[in-house]
Short mmCIF file of C-alpha atoms in Angstrom, two decimals:
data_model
loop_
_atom_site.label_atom_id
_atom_site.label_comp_id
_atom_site.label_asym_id
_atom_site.label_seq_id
_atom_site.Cartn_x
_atom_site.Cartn_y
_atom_site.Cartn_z
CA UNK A 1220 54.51 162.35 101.48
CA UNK A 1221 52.50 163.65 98.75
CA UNK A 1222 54.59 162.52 95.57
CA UNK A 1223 55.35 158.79 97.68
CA UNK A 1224 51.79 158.52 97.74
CA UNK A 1225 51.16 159.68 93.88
CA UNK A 1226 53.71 158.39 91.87
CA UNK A 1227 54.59 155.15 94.08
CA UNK A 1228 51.37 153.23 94.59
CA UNK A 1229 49.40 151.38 92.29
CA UNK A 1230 46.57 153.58 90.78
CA UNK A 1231 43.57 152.28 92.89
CA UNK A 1232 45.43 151.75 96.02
CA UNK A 1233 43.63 153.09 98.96
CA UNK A 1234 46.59 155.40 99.78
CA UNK A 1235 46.58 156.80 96.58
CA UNK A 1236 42.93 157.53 96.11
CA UNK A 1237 43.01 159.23 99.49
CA UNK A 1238 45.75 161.84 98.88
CA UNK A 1239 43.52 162.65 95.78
CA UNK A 1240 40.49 162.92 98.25
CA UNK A 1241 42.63 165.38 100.66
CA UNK A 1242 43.86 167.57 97.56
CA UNK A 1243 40.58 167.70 95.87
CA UNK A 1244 38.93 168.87 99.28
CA UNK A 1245 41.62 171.25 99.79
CA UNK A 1246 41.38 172.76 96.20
CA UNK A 1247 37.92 172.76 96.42
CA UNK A 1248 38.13 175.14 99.91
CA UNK A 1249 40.57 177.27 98.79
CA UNK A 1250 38.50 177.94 95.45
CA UNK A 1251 35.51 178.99 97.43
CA UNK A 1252 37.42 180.86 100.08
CA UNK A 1253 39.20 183.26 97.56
CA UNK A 1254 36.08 183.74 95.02
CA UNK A 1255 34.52 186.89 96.40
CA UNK A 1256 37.57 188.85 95.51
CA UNK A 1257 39.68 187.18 92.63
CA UNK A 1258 35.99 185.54 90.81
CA UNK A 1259 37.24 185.49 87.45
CA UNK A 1260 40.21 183.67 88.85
CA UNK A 1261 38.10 181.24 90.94
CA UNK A 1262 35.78 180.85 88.28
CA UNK A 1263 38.26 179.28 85.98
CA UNK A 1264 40.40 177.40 88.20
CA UNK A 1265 36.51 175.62 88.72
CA UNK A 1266 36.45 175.21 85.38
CA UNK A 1267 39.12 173.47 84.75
CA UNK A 1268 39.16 170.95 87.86
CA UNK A 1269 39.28 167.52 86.22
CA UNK A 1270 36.44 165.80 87.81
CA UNK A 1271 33.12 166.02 88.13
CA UNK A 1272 31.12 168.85 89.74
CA UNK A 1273 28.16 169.26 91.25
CA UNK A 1274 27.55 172.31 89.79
CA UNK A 1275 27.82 174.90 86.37
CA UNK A 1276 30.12 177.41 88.18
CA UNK A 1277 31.47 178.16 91.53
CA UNK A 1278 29.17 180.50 92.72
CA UNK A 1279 26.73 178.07 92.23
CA UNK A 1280 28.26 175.52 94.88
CA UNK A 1281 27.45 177.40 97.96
CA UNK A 1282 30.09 178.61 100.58
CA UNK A 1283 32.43 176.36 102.47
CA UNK A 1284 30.56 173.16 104.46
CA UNK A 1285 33.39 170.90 105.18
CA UNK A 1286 32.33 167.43 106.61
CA UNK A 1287 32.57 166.63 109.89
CA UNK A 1288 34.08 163.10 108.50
CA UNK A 1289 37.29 165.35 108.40
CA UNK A 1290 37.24 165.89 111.87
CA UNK A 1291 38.58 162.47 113.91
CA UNK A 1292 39.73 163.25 116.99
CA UNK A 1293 43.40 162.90 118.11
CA UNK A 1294 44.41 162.85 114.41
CA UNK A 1295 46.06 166.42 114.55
CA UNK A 1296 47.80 165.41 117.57
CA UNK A 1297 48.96 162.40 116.27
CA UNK A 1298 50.81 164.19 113.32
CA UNK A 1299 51.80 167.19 115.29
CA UNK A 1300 53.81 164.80 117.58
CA UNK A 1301 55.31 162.87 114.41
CA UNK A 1302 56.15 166.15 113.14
CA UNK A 1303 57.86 167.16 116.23
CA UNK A 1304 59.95 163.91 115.63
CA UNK A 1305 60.70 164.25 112.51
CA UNK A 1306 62.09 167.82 112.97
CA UNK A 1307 64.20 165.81 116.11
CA UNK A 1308 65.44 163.82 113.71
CA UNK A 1309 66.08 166.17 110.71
CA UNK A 1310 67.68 168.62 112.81
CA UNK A 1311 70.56 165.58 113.59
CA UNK A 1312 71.13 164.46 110.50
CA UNK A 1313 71.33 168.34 109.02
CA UNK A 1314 72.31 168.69 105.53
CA UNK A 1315 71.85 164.90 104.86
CA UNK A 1316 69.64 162.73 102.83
CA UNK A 1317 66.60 161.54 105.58
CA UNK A 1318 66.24 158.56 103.01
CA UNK A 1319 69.81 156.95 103.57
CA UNK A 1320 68.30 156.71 107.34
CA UNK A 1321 65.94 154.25 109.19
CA UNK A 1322 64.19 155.75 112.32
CA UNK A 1323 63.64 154.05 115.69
CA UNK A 1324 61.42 156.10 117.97
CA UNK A 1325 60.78 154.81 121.25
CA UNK A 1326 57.67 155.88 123.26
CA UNK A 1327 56.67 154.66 126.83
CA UNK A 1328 53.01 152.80 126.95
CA UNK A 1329 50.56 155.78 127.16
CA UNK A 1330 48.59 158.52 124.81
CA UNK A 1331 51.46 159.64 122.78
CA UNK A 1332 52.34 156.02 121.64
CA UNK A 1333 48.93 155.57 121.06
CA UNK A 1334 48.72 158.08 118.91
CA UNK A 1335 51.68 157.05 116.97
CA UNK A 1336 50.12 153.64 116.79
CA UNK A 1337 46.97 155.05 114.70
CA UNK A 1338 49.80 156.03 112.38
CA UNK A 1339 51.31 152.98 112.40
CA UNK A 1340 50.15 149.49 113.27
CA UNK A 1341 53.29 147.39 112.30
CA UNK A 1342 56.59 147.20 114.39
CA UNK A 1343 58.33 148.15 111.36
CA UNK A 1344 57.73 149.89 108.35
CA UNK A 1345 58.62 151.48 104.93
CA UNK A 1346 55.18 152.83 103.72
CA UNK A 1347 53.15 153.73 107.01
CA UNK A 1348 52.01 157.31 107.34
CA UNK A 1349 54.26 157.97 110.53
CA UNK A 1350 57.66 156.87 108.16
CA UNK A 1351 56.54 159.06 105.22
CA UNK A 1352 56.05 161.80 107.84
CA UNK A 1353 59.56 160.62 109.12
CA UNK A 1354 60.76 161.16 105.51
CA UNK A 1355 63.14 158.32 106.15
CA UNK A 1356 63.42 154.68 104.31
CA UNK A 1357 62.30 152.61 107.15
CA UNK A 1358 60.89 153.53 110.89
CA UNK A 1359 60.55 151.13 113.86
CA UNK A 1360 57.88 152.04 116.57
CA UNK A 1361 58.82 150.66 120.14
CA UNK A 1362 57.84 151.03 123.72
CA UNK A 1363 61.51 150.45 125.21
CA UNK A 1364 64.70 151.03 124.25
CA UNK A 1365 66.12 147.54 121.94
CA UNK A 1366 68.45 145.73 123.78
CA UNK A 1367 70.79 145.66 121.17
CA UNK A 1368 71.23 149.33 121.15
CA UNK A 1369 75.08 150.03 121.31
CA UNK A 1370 76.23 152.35 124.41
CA UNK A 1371 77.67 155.21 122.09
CA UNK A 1372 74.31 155.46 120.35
CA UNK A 1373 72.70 158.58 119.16
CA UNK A 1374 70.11 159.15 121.19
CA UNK A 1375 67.69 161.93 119.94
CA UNK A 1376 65.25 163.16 123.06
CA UNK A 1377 62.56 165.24 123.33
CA UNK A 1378 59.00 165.85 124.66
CA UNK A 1379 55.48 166.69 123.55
CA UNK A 1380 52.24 168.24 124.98
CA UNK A 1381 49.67 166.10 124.21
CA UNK A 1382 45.95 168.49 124.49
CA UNK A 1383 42.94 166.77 123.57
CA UNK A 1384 38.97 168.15 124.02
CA UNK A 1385 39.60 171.49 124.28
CA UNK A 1386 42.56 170.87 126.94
CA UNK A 1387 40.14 168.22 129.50
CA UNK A 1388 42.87 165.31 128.51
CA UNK A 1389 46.88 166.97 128.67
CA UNK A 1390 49.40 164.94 129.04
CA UNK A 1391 53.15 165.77 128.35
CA UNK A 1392 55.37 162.43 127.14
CA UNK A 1393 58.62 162.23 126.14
CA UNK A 1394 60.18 160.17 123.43
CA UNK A 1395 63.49 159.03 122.02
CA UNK A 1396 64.30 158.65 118.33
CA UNK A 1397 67.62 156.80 117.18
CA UNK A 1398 68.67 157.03 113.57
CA UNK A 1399 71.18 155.29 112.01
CA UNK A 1400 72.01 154.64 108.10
CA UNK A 1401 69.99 151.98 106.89
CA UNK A 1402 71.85 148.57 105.26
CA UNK A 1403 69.68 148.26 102.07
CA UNK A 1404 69.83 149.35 98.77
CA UNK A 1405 68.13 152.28 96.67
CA UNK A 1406 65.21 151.23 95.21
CA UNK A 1407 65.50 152.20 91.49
CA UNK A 1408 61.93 153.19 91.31
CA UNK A 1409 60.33 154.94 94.53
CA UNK A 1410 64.35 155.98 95.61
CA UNK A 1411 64.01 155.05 98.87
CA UNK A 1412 66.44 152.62 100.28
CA UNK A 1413 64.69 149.23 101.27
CA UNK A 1414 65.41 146.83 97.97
CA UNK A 1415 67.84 144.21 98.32
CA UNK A 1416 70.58 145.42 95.34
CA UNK A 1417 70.12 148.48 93.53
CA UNK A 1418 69.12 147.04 90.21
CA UNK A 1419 66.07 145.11 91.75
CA UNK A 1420 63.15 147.38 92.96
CA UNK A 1421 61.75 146.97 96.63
CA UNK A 1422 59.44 144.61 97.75
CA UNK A 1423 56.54 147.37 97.58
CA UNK A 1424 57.52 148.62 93.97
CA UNK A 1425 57.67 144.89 93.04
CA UNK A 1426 54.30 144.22 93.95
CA UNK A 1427 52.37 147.60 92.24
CA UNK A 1428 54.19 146.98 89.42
CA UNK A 1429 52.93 142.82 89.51
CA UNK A 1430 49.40 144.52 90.05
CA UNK A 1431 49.85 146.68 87.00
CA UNK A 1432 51.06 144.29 84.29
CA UNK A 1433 48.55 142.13 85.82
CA UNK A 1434 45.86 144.91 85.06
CA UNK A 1435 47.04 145.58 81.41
CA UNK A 1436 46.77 142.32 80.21
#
């Protein structure tokens, strides 16, 4: 998720700028939280961070205030259902490569598919949060079963407990997830495998790397 994020996007992308938000947050919390007893060592991990600080020198900062921007509701949910998806599907395709797989995960209308919604918007796709949580080339989000779907098909099921507000909204749904090797070629520059013929990069890698000639000149 992390290295997708990092090393695939263009530099300014939105994407990219907020994984850098998330691990600067994080670094910046666990710097704080382990200062009282390892200060020399806090002190010059602080030091050395690579952007600017509000202050000289870690004790200086105060103790730990997250923001209560971090705090959206049904976000935690929403990921700890993907997760319990993905591990569906990982657990199938044991000892294989997740990335030689697309993912179709079929929810009935309701909270859970919701959820998965916020994580992604589009029918299909190779760079929404929910398919780099699914780890796999492409993911399709659906509310029914496609009609296309052979008889003999792989049918991954499972549930999850959806508890919201302090447990005033529960709600246990169930979902399916199908996976099946995907038709398209590795991408020789973010590996994954949605580019037409190996030697051409994807769509996605096409266009950051448009954006960053287009930059240099």
């Amino acid at each position: 998720l992390l290295s997708c994020r990092l090393y695939c996007e263009e530099a300014k992308d939105p994407k990219r700028r907020s994984c850098q938000t998330v691990l600067a947050e994080a670094l910046d919390i666990v710097i704080r939280s382990f200062a009282p007893i390892l200060p020399h060592l806090a002190e010059e991990v602080f030091q050395y961070i690579p952007y600017k600080k509000d202050s000289e020198g870690v004790f200086r900062t105060g103790w730990i205030n997250a923001s209560s921007a971090w705090k959206k509701p049904g976000i935690e949910e929403a990921i700890e259902g993907a997760c319990a998806m993905r591990d569906s599907f990982l657990g199938f395709i044991s000892g294989k490569n997740a990335l030689e797989y697309e993912v179709i995960i079929v929810i009935e209308p309701g909270l859970l598919f919701e959820l998965m919604e916020a994580l992604q918007a589009e029918e299909t796709s190779s760079v929404s949060q929910l398919n780099e949580i699914m780890m796999a080339s492409q993911t399709t989000l659906l509310s029914e079963l496609p009609k296309e779907t052979p008889s003999d098909a792989n049918i991954i099921k499972g549930t999850f407990l959806i508890n919201l507000e302090g447990g005033d909204i529960c709600e246990q749904s169930s979902y399916k997830v199908i996976a099946r090797p995907i038709a398209k070629a590795k991408c020789p520059r973010c590996r994954r495998y949605t580019a037409e013929s190996s030697s051409t990069p994807c769509p996605r890698c096409l266009q950051v790397l448009a954006a960053a000639a287009k930059g240099s000149t």
